[in-house]
CSV table of N, CA and C in Angstrom, one decimal:
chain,number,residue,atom,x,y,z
A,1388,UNK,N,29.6,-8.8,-15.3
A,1388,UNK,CA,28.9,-8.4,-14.1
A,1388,UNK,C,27.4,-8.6,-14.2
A,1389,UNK,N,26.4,-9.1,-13.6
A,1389,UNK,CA,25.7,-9.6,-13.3
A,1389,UNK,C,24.3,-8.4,-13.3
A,1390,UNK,N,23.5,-8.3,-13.4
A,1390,UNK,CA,22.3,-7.2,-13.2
A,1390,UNK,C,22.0,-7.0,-12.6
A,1391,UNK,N,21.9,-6.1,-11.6
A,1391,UNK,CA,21.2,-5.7,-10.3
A,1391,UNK,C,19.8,-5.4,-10.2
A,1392,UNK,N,19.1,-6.3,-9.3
A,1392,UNK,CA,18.0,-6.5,-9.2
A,1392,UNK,C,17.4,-4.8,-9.5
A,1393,UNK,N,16.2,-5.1,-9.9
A,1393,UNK,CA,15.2,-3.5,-10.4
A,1393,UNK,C,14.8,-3.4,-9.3
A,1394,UNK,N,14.0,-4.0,-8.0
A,1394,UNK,CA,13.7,-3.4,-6.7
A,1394,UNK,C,14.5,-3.1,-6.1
A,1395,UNK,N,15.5,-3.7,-5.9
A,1395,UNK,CA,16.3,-3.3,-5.0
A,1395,UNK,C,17.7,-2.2,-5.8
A,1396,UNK,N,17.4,-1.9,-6.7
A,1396,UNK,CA,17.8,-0.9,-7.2
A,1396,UNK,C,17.1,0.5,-7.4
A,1397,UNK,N,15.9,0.1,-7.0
A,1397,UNK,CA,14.7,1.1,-7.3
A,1397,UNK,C,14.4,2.1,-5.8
A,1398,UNK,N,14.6,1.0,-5.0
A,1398,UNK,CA,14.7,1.1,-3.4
A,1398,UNK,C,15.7,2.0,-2.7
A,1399,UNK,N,16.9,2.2,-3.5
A,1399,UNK,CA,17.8,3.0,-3.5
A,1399,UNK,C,17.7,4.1,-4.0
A,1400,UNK,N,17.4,4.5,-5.1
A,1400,UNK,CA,16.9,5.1,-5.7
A,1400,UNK,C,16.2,6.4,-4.5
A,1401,UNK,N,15.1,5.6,-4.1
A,1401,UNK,CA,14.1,6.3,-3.2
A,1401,UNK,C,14.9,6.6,-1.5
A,1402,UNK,N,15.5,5.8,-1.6
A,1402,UNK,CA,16.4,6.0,-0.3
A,1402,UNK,C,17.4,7.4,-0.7
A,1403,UNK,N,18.0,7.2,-1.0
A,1403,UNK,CA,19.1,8.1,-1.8
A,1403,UNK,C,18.1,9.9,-1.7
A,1404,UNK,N,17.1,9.3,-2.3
A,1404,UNK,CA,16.1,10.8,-2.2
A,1404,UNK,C,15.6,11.3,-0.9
A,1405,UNK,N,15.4,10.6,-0.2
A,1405,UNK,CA,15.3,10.5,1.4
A,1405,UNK,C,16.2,11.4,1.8
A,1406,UNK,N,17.8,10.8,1.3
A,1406,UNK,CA,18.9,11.3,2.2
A,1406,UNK,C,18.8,13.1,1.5
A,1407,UNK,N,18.8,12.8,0.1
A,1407,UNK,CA,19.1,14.4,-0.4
A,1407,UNK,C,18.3,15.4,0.8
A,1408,UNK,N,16.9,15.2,0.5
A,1408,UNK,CA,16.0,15.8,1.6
A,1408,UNK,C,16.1,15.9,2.6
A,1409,UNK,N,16.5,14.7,3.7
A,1409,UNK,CA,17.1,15.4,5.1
A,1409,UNK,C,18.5,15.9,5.2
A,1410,UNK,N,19.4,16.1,4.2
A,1410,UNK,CA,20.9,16.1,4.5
A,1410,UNK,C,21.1,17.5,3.8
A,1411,UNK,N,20.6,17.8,2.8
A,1411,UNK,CA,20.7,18.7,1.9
A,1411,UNK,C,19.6,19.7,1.4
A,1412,UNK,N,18.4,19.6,1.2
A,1412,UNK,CA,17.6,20.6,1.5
A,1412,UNK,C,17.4,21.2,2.6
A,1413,UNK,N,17.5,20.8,3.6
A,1413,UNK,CA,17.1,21.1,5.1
A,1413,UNK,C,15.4,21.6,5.6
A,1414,UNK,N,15.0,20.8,5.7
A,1414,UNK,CA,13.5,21.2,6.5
A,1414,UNK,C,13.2,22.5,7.7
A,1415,UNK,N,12.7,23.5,7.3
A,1415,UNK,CA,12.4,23.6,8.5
A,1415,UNK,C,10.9,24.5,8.4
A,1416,UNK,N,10.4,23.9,9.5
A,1416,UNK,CA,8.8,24.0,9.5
A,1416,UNK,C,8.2,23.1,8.7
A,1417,UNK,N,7.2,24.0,7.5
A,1417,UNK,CA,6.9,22.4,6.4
A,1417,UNK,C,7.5,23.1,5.5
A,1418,UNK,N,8.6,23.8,5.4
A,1418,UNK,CA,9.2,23.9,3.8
A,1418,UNK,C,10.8,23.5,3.8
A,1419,UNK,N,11.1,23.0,2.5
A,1419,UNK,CA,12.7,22.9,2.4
A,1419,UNK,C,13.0,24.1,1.9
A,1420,UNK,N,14.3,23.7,2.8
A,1420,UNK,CA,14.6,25.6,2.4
A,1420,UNK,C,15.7,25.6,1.0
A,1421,UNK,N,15.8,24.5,0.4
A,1421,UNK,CA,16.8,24.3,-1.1
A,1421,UNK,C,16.4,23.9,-2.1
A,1422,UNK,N,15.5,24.3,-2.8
A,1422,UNK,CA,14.9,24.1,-4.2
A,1422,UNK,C,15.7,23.2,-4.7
A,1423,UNK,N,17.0,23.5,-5.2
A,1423,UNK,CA,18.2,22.5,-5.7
A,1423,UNK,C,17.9,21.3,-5.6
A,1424,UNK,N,18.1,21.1,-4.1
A,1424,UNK,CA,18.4,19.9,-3.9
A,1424,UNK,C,17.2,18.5,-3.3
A,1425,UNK,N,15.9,20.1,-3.8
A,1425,UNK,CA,14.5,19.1,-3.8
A,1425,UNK,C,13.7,18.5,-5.1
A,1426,UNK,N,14.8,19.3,-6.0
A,1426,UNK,CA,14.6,18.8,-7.4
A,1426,UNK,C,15.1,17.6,-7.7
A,1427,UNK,N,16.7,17.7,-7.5
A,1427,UNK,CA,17.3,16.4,-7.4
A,1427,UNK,C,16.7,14.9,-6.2
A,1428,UNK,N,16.4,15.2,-5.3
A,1428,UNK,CA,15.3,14.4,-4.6
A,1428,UNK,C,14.3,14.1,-5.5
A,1429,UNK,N,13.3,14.7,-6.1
A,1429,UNK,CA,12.5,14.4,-7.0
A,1429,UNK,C,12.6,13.6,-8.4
A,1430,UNK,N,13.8,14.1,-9.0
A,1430,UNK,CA,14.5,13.3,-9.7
A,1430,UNK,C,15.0,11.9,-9.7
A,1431,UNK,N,15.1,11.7,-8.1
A,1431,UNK,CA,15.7,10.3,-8.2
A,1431,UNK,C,14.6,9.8,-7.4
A,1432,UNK,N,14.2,10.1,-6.9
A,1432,UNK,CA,12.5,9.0,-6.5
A,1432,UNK,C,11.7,8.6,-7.9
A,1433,UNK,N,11.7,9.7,-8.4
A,1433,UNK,CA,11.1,9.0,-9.7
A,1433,UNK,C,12.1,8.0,-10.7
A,1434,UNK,N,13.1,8.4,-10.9
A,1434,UNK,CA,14.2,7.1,-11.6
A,1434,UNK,C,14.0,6.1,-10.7
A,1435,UNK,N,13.7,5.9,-9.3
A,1435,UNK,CA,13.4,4.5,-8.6
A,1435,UNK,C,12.2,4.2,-9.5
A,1436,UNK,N,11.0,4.8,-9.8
A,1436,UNK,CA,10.1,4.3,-9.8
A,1436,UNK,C,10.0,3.9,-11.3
A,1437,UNK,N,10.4,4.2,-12.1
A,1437,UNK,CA,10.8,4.1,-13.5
A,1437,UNK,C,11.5,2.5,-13.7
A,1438,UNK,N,12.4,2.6,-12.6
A,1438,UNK,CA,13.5,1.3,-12.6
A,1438,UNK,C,12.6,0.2,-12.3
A,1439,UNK,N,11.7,0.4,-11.3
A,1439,UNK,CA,11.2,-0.9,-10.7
A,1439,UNK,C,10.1,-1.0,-12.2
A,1440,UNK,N,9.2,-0.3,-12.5
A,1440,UNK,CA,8.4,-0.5,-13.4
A,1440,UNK,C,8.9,-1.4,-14.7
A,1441,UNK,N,10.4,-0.6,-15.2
A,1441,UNK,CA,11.0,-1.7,-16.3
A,1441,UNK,C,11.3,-2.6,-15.6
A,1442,UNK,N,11.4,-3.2,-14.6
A,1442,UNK,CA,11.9,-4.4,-14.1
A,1442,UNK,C,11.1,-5.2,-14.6
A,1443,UNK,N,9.9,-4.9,-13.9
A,1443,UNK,CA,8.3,-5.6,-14.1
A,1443,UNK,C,7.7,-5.7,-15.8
A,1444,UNK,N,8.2,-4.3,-16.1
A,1444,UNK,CA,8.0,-5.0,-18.1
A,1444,UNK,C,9.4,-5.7,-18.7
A,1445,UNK,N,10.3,-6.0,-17.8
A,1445,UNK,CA,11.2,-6.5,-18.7
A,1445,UNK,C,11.9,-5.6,-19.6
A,1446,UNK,N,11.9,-4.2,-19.5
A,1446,UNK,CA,12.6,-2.8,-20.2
A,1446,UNK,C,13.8,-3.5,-20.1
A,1447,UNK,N,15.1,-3.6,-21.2
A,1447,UNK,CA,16.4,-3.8,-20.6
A,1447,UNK,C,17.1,-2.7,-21.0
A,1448,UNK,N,16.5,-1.9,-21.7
A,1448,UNK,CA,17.3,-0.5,-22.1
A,1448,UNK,C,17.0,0.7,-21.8
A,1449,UNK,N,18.5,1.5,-21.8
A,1449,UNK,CA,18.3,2.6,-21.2
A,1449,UNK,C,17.2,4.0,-21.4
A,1450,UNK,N,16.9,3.6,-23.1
A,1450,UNK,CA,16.2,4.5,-23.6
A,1450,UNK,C,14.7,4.1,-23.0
A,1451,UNK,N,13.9,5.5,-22.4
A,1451,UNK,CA,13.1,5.8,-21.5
A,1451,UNK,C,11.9,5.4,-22.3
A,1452,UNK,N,10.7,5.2,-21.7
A,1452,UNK,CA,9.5,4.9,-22.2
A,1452,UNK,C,8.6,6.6,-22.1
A,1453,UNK,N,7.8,7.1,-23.1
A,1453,UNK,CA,7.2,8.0,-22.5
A,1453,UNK,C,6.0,8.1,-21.6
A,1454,UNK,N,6.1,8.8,-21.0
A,1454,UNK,CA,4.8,8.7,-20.0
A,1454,UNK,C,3.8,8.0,-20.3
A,1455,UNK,N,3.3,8.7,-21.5
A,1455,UNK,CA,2.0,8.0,-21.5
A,1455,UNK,C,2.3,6.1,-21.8
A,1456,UNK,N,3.3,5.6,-22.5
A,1456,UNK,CA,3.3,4.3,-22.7
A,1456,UNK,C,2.6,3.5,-21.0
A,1457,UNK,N,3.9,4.4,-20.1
A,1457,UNK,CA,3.5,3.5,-18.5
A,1457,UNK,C,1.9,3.5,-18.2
A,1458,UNK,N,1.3,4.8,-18.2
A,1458,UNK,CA,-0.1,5.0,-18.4
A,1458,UNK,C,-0.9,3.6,-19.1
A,1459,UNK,N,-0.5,4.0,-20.4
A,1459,UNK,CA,-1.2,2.4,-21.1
A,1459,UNK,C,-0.8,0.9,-20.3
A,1460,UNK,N,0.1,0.9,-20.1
A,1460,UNK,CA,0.3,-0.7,-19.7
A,1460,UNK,C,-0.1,-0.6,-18.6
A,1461,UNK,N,0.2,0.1,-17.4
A,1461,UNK,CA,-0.7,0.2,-16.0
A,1461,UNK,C,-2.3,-0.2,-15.9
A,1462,UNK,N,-2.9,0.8,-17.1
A,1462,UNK,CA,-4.0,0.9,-17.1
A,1462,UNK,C,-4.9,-0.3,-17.0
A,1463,UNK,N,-4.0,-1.4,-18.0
A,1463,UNK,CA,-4.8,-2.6,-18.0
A,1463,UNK,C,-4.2,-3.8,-17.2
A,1464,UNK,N,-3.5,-3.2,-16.3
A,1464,UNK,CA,-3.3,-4.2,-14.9
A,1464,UNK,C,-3.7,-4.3,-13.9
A,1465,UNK,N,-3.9,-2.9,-13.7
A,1465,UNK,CA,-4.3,-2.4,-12.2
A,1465,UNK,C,-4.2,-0.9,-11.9
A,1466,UNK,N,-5.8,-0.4,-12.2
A,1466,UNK,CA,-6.1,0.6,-12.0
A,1466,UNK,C,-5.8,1.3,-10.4
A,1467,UNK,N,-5.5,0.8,-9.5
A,1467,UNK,CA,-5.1,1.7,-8.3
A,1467,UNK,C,-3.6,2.0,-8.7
A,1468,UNK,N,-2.8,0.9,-8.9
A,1468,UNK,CA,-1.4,0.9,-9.2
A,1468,UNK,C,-1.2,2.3,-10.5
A,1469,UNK,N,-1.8,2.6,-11.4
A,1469,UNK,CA,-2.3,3.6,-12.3
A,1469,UNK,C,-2.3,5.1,-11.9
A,1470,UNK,N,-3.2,4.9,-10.7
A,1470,UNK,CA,-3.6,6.2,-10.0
A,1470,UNK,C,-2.3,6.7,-9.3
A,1471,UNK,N,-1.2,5.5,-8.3
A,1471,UNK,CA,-0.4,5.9,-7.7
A,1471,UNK,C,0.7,6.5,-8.5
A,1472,UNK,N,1.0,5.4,-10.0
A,1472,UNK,CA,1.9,6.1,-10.6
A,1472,UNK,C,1.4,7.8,-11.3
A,1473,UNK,N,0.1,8.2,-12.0
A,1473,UNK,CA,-0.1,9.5,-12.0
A,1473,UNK,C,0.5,10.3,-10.8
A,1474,UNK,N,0.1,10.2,-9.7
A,1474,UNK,CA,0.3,10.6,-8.6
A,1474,UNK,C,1.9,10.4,-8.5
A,1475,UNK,N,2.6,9.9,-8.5
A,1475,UNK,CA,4.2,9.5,-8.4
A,1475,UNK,C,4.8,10.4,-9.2
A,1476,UNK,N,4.1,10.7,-11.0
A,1476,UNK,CA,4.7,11.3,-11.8
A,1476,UNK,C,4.8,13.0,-11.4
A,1477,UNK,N,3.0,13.1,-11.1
A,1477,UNK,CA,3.1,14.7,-10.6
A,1477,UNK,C,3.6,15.4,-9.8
A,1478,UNK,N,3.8,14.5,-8.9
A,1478,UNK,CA,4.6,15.1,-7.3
A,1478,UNK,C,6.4,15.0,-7.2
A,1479,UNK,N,6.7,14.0,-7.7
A,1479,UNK,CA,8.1,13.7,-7.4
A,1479,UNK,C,8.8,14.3,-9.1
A,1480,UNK,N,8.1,13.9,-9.9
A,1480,UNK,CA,8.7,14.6,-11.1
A,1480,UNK,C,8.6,15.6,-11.9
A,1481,UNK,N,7.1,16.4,-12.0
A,1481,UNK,CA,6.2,17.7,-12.0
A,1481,UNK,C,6.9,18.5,-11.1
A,1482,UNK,N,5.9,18.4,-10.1
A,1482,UNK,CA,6.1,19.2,-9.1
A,1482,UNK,C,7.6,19.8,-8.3
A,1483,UNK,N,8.2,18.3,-8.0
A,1483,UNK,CA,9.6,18.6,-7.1
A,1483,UNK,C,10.7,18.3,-8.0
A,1484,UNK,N,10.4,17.6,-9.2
A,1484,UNK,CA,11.9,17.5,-10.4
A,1484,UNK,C,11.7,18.6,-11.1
A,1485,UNK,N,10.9,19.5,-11.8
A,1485,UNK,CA,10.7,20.5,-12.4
A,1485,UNK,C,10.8,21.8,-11.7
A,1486,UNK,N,9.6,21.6,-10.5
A,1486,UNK,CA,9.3,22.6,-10.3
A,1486,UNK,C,10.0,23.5,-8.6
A,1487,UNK,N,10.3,22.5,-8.0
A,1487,UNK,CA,11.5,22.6,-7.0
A,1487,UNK,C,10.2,23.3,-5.9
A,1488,UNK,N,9.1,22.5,-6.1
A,1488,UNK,CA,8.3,22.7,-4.9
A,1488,UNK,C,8.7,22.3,-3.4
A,1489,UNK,N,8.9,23.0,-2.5
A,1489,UNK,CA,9.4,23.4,-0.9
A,1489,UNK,C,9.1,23.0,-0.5
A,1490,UNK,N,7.8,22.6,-0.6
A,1490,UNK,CA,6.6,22.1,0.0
A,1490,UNK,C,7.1,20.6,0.9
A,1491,UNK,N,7.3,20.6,2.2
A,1491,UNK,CA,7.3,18.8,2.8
A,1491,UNK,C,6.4,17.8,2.7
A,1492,UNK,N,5.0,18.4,2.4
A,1492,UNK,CA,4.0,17.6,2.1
A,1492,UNK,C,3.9,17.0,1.0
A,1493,UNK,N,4.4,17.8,0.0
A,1493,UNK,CA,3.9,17.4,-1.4
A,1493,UNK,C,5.4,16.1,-1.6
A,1494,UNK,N,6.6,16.6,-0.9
A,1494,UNK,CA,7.4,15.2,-0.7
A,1494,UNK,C,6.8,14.1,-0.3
A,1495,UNK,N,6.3,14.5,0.9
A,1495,UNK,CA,6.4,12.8,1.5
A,1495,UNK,C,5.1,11.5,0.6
A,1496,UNK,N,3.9,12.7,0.3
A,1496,UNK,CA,3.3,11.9,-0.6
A,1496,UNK,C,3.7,11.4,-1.4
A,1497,UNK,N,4.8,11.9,-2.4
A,1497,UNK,CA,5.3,11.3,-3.7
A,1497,UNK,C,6.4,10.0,-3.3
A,1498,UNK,N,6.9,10.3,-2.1
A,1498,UNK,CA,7.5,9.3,-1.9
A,1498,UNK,C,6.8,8.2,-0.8
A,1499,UNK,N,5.9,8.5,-0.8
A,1499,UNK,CA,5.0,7.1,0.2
A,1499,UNK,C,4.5,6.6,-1.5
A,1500,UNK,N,4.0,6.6,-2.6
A,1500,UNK,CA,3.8,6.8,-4.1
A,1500,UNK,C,4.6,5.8,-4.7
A,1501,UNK,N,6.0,6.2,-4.6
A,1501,UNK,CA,7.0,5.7,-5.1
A,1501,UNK,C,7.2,4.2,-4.1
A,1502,UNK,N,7.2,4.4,-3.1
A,1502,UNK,CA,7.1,3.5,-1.8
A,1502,UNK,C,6.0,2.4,-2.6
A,1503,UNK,N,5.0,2.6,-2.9
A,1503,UNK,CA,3.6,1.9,-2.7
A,1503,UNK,C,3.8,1.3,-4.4
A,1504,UNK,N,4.6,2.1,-5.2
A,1504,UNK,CA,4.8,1.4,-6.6
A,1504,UNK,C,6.0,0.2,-6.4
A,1505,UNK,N,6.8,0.7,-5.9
A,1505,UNK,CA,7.7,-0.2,-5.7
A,1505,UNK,C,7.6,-1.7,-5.3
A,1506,UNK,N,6.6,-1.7,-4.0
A,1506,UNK,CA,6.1,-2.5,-3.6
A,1506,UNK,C,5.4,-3.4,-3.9
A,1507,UNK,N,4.7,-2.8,-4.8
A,1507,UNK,CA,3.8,-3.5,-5.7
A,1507,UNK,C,4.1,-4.6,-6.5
A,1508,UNK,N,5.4,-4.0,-7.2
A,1508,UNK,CA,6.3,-4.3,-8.0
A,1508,UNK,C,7.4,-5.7,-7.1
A,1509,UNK,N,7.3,-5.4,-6.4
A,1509,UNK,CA,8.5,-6.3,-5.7
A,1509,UNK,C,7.2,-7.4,-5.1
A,1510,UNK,N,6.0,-7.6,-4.9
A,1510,UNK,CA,5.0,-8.3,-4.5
A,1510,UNK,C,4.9,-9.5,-5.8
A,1511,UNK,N,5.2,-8.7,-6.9
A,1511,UNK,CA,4.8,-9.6,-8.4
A,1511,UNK,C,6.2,-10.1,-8.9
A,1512,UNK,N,7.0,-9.7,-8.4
A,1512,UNK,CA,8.2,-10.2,-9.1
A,1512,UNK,C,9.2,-11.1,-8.1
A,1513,UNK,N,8.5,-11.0,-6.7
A,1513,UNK,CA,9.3,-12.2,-5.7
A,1513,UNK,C,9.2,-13.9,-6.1
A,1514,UNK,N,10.9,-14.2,-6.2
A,1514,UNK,CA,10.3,-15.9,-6.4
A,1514,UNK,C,10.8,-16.3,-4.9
A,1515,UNK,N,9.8,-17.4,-4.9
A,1515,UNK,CA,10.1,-18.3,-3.2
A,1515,UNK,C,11.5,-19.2,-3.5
């Protein structure tokens, strides 16, 4: 069986977390009203964003890199891409994988984050 592309498996990922959040936390006002299931949203926006990153280093194994490794190799590629992943790690993995923050704001940042890494990623790794 064949490998499934890292963007387009990463992309899911973040899709997938989309659905948890409108299907299963339930919004209303600016807070979700299911901790649960805004952890698990947080959880898998960040495994997108993890996936597409090893894509991009060529990771082929399961076993995880620690944070700070992504930090170092970011750092000396591209400092904005750096800042989004800090930003990606605090919100979607901190904040709403640990900490099951309510908050709708602090979602959709992490996932426009994950959005904007991905992209990035899928910009340097498209062949024509």
């Amino acid at each position: 069986m064949a490998t499934k592309d890292p963007v387009s498996e990463a992309k899911r990922y973040v899709e997938n977390a989309r659905t948890i959040l409108r299907e299963k936390a339930i919004k209303e006002d600016d807070l979700y009203t299911d901790r649960k299931y805004v952890k698990l949203a947080g959880h898998a926006a960040y495994t997108g964003v993890l996936v597409a990153l090893d894509g991009f280093f060529g990771i082929k194994t399961k076993k995880r890199k620690d944070v700070s490794w992504y930090k170092e190799q970011l750092a000396t590629i591209d400092k904005k891409l750096l800042g989004n992943f800090v930003n990606a790690y605090e919100l979607l993995h901190l904040y709403m994988g640990y900490d099951g923050t309510q908050d709708v704001v602090v979602a959709r940042r992490g996932l426009e984050r994950a959005d904007e890494i991905i992209h990035w990623v899928e910009q340097r790794t498209t062949t024509c």
